[in-house]
Each structure stands twice: as C-alpha cells, then as structure tokens.
mmCIF file of C-alpha atoms and ligand atoms in Angstrom:
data_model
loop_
_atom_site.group_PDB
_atom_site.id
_atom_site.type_symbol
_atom_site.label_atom_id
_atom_site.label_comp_id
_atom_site.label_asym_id
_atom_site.label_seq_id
_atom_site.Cartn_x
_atom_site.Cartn_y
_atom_site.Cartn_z
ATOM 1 C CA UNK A 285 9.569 17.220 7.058
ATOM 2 C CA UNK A 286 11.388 16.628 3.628
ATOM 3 C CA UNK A 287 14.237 14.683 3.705
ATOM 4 C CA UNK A 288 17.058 16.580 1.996
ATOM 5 C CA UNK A 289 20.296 15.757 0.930
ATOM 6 C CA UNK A 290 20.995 13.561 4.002
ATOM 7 C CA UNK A 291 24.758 12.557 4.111
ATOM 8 C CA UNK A 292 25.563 11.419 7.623
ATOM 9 C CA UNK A 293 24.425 7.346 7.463
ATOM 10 C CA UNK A 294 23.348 7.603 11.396
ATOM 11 C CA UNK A 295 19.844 7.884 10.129
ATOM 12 C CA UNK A 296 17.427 5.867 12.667
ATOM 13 C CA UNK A 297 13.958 5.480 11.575
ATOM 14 C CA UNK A 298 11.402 5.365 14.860
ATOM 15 C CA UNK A 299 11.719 1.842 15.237
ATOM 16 C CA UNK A 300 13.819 -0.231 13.385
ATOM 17 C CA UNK A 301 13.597 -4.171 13.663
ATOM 18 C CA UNK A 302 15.871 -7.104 12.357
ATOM 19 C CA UNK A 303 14.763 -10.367 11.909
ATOM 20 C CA UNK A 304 17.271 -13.254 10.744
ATOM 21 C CA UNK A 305 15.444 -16.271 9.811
ATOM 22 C CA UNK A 306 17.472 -19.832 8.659
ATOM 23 C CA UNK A 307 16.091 -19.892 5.468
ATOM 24 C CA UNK A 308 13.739 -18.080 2.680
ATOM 25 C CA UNK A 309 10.545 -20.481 3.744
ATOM 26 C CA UNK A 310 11.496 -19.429 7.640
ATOM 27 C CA UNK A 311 11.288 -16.067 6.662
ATOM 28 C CA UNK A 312 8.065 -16.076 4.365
ATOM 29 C CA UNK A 313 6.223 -17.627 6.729
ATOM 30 C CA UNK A 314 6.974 -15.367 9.994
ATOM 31 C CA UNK A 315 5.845 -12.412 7.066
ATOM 32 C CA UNK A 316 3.007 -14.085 6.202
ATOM 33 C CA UNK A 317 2.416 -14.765 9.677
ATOM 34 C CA UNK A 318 2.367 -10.821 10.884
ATOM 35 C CA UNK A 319 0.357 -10.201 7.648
ATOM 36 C CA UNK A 320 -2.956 -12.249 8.748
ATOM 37 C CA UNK A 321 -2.446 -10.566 11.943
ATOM 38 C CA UNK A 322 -1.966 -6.497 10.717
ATOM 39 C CA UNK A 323 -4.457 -7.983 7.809
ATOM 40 C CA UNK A 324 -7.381 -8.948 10.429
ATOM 41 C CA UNK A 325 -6.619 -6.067 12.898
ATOM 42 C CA UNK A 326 -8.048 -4.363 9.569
ATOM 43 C CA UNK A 327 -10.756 -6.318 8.633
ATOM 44 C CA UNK A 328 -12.340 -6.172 12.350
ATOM 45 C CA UNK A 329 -12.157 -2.109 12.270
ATOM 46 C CA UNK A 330 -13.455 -2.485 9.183
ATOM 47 C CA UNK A 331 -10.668 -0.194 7.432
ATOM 48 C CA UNK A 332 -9.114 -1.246 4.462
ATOM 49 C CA UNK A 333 -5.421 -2.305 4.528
ATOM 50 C CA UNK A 334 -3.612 -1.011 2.055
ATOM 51 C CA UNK A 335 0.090 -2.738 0.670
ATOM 52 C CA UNK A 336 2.545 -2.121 -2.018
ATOM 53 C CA UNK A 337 4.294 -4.853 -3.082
ATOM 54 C CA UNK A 338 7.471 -5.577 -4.556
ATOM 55 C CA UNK A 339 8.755 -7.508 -7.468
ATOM 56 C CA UNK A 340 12.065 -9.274 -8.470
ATOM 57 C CA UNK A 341 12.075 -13.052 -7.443
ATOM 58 C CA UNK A 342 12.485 -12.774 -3.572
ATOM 59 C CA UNK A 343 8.301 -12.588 -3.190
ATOM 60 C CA UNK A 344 7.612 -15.567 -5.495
ATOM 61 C CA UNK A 345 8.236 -17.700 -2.367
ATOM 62 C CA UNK A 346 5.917 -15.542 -0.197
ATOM 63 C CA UNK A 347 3.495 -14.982 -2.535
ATOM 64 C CA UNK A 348 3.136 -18.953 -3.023
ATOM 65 C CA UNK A 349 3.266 -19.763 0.443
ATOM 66 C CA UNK A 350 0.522 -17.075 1.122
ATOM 67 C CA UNK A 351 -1.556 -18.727 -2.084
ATOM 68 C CA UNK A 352 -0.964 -22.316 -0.504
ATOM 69 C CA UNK A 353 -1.546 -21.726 3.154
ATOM 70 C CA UNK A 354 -3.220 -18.437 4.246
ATOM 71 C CA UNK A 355 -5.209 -17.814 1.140
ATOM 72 C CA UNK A 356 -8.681 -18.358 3.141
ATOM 73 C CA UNK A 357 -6.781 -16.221 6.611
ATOM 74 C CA UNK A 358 -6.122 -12.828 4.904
ATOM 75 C CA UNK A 359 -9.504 -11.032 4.894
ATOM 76 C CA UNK A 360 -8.947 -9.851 1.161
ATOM 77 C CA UNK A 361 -12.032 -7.750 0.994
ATOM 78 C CA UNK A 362 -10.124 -5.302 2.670
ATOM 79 C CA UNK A 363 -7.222 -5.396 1.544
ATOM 80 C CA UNK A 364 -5.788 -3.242 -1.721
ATOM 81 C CA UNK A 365 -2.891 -4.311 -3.372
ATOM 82 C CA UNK A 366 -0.849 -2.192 -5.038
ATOM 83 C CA UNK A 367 2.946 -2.345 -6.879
ATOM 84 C CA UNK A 368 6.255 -0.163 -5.167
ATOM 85 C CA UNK A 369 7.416 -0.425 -8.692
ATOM 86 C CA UNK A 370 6.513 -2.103 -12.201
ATOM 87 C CA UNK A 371 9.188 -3.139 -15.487
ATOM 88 C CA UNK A 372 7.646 -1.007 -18.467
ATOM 89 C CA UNK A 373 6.443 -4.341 -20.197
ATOM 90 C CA UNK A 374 2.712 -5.967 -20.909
ATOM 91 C CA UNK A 375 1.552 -8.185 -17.848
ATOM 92 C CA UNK A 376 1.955 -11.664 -19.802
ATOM 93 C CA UNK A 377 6.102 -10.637 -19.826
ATOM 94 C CA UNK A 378 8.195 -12.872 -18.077
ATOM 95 C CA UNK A 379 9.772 -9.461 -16.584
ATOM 96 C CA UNK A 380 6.479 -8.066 -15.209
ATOM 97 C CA UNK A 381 5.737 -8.062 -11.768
ATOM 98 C CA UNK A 382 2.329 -7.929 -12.156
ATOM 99 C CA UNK A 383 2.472 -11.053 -14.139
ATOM 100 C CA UNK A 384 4.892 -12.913 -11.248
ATOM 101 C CA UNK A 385 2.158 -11.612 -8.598
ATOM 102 C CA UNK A 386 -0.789 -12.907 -10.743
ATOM 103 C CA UNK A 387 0.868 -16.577 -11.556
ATOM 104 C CA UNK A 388 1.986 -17.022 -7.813
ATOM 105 C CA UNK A 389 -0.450 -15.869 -5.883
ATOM 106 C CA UNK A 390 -3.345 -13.468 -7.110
ATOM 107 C CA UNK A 391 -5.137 -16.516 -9.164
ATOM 108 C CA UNK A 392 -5.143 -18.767 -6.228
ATOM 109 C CA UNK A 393 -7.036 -16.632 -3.649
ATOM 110 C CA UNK A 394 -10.190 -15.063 -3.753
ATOM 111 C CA UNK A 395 -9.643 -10.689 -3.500
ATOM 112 C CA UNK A 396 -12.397 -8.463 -5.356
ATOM 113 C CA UNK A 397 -10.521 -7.374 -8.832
ATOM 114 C CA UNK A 398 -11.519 -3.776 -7.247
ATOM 115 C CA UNK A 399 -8.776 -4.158 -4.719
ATOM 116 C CA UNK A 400 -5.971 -4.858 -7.411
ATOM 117 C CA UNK A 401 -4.438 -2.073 -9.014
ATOM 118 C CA UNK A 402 -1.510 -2.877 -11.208
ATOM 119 C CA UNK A 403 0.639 -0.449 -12.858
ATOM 120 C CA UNK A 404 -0.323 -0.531 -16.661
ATOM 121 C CA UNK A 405 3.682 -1.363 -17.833
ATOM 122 C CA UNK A 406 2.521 -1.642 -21.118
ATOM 123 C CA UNK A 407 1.320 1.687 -21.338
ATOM 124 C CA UNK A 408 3.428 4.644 -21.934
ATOM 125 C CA UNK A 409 5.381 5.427 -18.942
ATOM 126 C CA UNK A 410 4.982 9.054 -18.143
ATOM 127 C CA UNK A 411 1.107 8.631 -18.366
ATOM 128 C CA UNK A 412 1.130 5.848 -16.765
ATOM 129 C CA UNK A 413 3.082 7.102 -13.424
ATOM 130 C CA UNK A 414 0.405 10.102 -13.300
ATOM 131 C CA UNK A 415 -2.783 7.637 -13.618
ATOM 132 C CA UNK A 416 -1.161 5.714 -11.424
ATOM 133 C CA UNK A 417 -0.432 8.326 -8.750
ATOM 134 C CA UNK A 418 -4.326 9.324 -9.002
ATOM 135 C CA UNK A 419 -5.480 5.641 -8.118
ATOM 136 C CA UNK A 420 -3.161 5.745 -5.602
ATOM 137 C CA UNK A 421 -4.468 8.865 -3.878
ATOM 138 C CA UNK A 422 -8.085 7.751 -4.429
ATOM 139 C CA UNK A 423 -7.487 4.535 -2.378
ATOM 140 C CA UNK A 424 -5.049 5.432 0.326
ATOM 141 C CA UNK A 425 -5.382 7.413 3.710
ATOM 142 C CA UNK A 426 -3.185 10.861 3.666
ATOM 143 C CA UNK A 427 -0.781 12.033 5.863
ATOM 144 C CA UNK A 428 1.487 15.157 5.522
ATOM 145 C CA UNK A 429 -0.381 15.313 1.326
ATOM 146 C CA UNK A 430 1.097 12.198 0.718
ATOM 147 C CA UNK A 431 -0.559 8.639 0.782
ATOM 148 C CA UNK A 432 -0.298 6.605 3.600
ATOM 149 C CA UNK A 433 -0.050 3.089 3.320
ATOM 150 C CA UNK A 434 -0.161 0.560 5.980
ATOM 151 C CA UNK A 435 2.490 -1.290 4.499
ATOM 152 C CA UNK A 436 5.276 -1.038 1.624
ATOM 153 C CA UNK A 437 7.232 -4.314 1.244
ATOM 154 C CA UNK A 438 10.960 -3.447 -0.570
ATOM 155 C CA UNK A 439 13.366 -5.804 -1.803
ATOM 156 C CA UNK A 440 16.904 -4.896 -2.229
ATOM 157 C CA UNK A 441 19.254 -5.348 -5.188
ATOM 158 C CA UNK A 442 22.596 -6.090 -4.778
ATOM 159 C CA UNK A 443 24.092 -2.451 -5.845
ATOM 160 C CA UNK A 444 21.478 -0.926 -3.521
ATOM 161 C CA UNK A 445 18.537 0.410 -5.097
ATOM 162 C CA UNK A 446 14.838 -0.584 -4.091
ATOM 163 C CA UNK A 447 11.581 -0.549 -5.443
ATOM 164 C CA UNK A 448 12.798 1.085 -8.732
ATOM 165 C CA UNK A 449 15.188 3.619 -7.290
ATOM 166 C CA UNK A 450 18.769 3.102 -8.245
ATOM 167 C CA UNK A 451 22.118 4.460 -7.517
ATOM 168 C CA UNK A 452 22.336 7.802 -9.463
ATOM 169 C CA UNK A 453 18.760 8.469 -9.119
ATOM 170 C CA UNK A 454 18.344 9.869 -5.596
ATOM 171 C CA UNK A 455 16.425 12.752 -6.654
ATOM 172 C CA UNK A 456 13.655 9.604 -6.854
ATOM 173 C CA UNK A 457 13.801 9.593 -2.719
ATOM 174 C CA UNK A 458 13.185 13.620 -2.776
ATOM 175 C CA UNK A 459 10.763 13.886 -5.808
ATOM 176 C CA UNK A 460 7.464 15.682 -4.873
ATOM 177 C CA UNK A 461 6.081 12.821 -7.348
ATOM 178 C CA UNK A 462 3.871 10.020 -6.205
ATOM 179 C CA UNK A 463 5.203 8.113 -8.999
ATOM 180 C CA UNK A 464 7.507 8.383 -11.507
ATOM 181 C CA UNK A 465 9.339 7.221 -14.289
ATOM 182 C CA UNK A 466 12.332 5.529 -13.840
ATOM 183 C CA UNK A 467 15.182 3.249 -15.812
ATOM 184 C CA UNK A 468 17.424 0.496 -15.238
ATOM 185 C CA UNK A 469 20.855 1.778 -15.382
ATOM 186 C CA UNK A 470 22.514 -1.443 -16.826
ATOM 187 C CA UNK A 471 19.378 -2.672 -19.006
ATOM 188 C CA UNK A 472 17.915 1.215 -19.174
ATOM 189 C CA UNK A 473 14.768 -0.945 -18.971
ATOM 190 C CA UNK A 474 12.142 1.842 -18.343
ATOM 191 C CA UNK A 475 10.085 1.115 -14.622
ATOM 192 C CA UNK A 476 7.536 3.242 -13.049
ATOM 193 C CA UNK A 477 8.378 3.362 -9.393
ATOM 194 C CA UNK A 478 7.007 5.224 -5.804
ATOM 195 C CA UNK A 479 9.067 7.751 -4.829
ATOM 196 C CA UNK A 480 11.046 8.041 -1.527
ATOM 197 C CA UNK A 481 9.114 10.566 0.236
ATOM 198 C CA UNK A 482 5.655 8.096 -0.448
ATOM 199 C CA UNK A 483 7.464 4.988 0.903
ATOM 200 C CA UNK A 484 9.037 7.277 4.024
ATOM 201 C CA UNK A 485 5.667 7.690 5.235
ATOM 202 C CA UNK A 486 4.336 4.257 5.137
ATOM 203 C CA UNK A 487 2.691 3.149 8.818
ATOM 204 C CA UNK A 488 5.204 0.213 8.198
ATOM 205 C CA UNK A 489 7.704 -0.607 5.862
ATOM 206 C CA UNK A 490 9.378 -4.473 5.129
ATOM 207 C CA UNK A 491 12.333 -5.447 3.437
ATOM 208 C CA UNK A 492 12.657 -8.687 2.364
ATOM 209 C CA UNK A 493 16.016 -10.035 1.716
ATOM 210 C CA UNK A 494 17.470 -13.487 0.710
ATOM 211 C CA UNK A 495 20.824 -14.972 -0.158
ATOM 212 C CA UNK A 496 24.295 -15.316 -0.325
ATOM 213 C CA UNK A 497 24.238 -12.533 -3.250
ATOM 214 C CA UNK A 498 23.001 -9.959 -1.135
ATOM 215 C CA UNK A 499 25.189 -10.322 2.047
ATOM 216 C CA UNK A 500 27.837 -7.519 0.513
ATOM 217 C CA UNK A 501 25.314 -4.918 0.516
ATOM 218 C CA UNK A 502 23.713 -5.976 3.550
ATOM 219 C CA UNK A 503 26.544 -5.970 5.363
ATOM 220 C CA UNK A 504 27.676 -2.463 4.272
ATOM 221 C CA UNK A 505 24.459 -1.024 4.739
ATOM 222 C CA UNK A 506 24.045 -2.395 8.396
ATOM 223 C CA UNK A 507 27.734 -1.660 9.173
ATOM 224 C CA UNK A 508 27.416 1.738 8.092
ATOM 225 C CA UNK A 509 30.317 1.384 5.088
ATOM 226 C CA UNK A 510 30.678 4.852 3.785
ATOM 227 C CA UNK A 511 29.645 3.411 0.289
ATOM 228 C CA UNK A 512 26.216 2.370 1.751
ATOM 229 C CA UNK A 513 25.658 6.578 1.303
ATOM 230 C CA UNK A 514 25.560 5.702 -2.298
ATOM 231 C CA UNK A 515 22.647 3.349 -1.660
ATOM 232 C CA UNK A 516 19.068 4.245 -2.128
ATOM 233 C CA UNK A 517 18.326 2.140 0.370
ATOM 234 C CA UNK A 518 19.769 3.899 3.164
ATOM 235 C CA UNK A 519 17.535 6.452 2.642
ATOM 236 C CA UNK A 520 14.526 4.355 3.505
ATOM 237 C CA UNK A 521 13.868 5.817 7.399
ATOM 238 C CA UNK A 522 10.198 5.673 7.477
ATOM 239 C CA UNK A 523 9.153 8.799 9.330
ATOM 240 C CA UNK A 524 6.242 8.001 11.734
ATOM 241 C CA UNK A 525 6.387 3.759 11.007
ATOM 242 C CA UNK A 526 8.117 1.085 11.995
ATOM 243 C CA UNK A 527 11.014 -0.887 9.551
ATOM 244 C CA UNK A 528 11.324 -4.263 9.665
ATOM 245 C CA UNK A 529 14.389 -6.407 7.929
ATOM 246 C CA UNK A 530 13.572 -9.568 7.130
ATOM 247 C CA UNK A 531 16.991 -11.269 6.224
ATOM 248 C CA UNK A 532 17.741 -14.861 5.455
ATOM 249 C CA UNK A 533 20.714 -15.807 7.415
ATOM 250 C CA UNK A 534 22.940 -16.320 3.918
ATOM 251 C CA UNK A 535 22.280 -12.442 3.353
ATOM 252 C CA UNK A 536 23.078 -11.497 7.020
ATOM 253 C CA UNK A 537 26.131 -13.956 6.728
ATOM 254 C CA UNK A 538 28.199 -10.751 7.124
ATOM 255 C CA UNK A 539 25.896 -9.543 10.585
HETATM 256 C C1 6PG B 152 12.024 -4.954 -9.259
HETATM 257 C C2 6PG B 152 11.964 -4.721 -7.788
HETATM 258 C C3 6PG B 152 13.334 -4.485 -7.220
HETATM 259 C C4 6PG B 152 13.682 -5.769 -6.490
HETATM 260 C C5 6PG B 152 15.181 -5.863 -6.249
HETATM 261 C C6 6PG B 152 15.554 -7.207 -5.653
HETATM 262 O O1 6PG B 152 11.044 -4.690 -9.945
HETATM 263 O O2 6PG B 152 13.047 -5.474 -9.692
HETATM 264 O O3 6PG B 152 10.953 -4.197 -7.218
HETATM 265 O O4 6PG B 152 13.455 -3.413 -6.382
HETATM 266 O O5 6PG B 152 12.988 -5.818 -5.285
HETATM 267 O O6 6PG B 152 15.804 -5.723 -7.506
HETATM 268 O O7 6PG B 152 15.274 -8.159 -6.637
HETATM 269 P P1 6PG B 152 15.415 -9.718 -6.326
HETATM 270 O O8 6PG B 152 14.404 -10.019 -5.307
HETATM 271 O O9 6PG B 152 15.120 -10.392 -7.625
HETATM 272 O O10 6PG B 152 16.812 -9.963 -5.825
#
C-alpha cells in the first residue's frame, strides 16, 4: 500500500504509544531498557536485530547511558546498526553522526565491526545513497520489496522534518528509493537519508524527543494543528509496527 498524497492528519498508525518521562536520563533509560529486552528476544531466536539510528544531539545521552550501563546486556553479535540519515561530511566532523555514535557509544562496547554500517558522508552523495541502499538490502529482512527493520529510532527537529526529510521535500516519504540524497534547507548541507516508505514499514518505530525547544511542534503535531500537514513527521504511520513517542515532559509541556 503506497502512501500517497495523504492530506487529512487523522492518520493512526496500528498502535501508537506515548510515553512522557520527567527528564532526558528518565527517558533514555526506559529506551534503553525496552532495547535489552527486543535486543535479547533476538539474540535467543538467534535472528539478528536490525536498528537505524538517528543523529542530532538528542541520542548522545542514550547512546552514553547505553555505553555506561548496558554495554555488556545488549547481545551485540546480533545486532546491526545502521544510520536513518547521515550529514555529507568525513566521520572525524564534528557534524557527523557517525562520528557522535562512535565517540559516545560504539568505542565503549564490544559489537563485531561487521554489524556497523555507516553511511560513507564523505563520499559523493548520489553514490553513496545507492551503495548504501544495497548494504541495506543485503542485511535486512523484506517485506512488501522493501527492508524491514526491527527498529528505526527518529528524532524530530523543531520545523518538523525527521531523519533527513524536511519540509518541502515530501516526495522523500513517497520515493521508491531506499535512500536518497537529501539537503538542509537553511544550511543546504547535503545528507543522505531513508526514505518514508522504508521507515513506514519498520516492525517498530521510536521517536525520541527532548526539550523545551521542541514543545511547539510537538504540540501541533499531537493536537492535530493544520500546519502539522506541513510536517514530515506526520507522515510517519508505520504500516504493520508499532510507534512509540518518547517525550521529555519539557517537549510535551504543551500535552
Ligand atoms: C540529523 C537527524 C535529525 C535529527 C533532528 C533532531 O542528522 O540531524 O537525524 O533528523 O534527529 O534534527 O535533532 P536534535 O536531536 O539535535 O534536536
């Protein structure tokens, strides 16, 4: 089922859960919490888990609390880490996810370098996004020709977009892409990004929100503000999963 050129905002994915937590630690640790859990359910069917993980600075407090405490509870050997979205930069910039993920957490706990796979953001972009879209088909399960992963974790910026899909880009939530190559529409800062359709059919999808400078679009989305159509966001509705808001309760202050 393609999603196309959905207007009305009543969209309802199968099962959509909110979770308000105090603060950003509350929050990271409930996440990192359900993650050992999905993580071992995994490890003891002996299937691989597969995530795609998101950048920006909301994870750098997961991804150190995961490092600090739960580094020897997540059965990494089966797990395959991947990126929603990359900055078009080399993996020592200060604007690379990759780089945030490596200095955080992926130097502090012990998964096989096979189960990394990093978009190259220092390569050129439009061969790039189709490499990338090939290691992402060799390591994922399929469902409806599109990979399936087990979990895509989203953050949310403050005009709406997610992973690297931004206002004026929507075709990005339609695109019969994988991947593809997208830009920053303030910085024009080329990203390579997932496309809608790929997160959409995730087995579970997470957003992870924090503070006071997200509790406009928050609130619009949740309260169904006409602008919130303008939001990629809105269009997340994973189609057979489950999607989970994790909110800190300065971002929900609007709830
Ligand atoms: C990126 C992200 C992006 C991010 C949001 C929220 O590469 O920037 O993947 O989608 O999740 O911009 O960013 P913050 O967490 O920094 O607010």
């Amino acid at each position: 089922m393609v999603i196309k050129n959905r207007k009305e905002t009543n969209i309802t994915p199968l099962e959509k859960i909110v979770k308000i937590f105090p603060t950003p630690y509350d929050l990271a640790k409930q996440f990192a919490d359900e993650l050992v859990y999905k993580t071992m359910e995994s490890a003891r069917k002996k299937e691989q888990f597969t995530v795609a993980l998101s950048g920006g600075s909301t994870p750098e407090l997961l991804f150190a609390l995961i490092s600090e405490n739960y580094g020897a509870a997540i059965p990494w050997q089966y797990v395959h880490l991947f990126w929603g979205d990359e900055r078009c930069v080399p993996p020592d910039s200060t604007e690379s996810n990759f780089g945030m993920t490596l200095r955080k957490l992926l130097r502090k706990i012990d998964i096989p370098s096979g189960n990394i796979h990093r978009i190259k953001g220092e390569d050129d972009p439009e061969k790039e996004a189709s490499r990338y879209q090939e290691e992402i088909l060799r390591y994922t399960r399929e469902r409806d020709r599109l990979p399936l992963f087990d979990l895509v974790i989203l953050g949310l910026g403050d005009d709406g977009h997610t992973a690297s899909i931004f206002p004026g880009h929507m075709d990005l939530l339609n695109s019969d892409k994988i991947c593809d190559v997208a830009f920053h529409p303030l910085t024009l800062q080329k990203r390579i990004t997932i496309t809608g359709r790929v997160i959409n059919n995730a087995d579970a999808v997470a957003f992870l929100v924090t503070g006071r400078k997200k509790e406009a679009v928050v609130g619009k989305m949740f309260k169904k503000d006409p602008l919130a159509l303008n939001y990629p966001a809105t269009y997340i509705v994973p189609l057979y999963g489950r999607l989970t808001w994790f909110i800190d309760k300065e971002a929900g202050r609007l709830l």
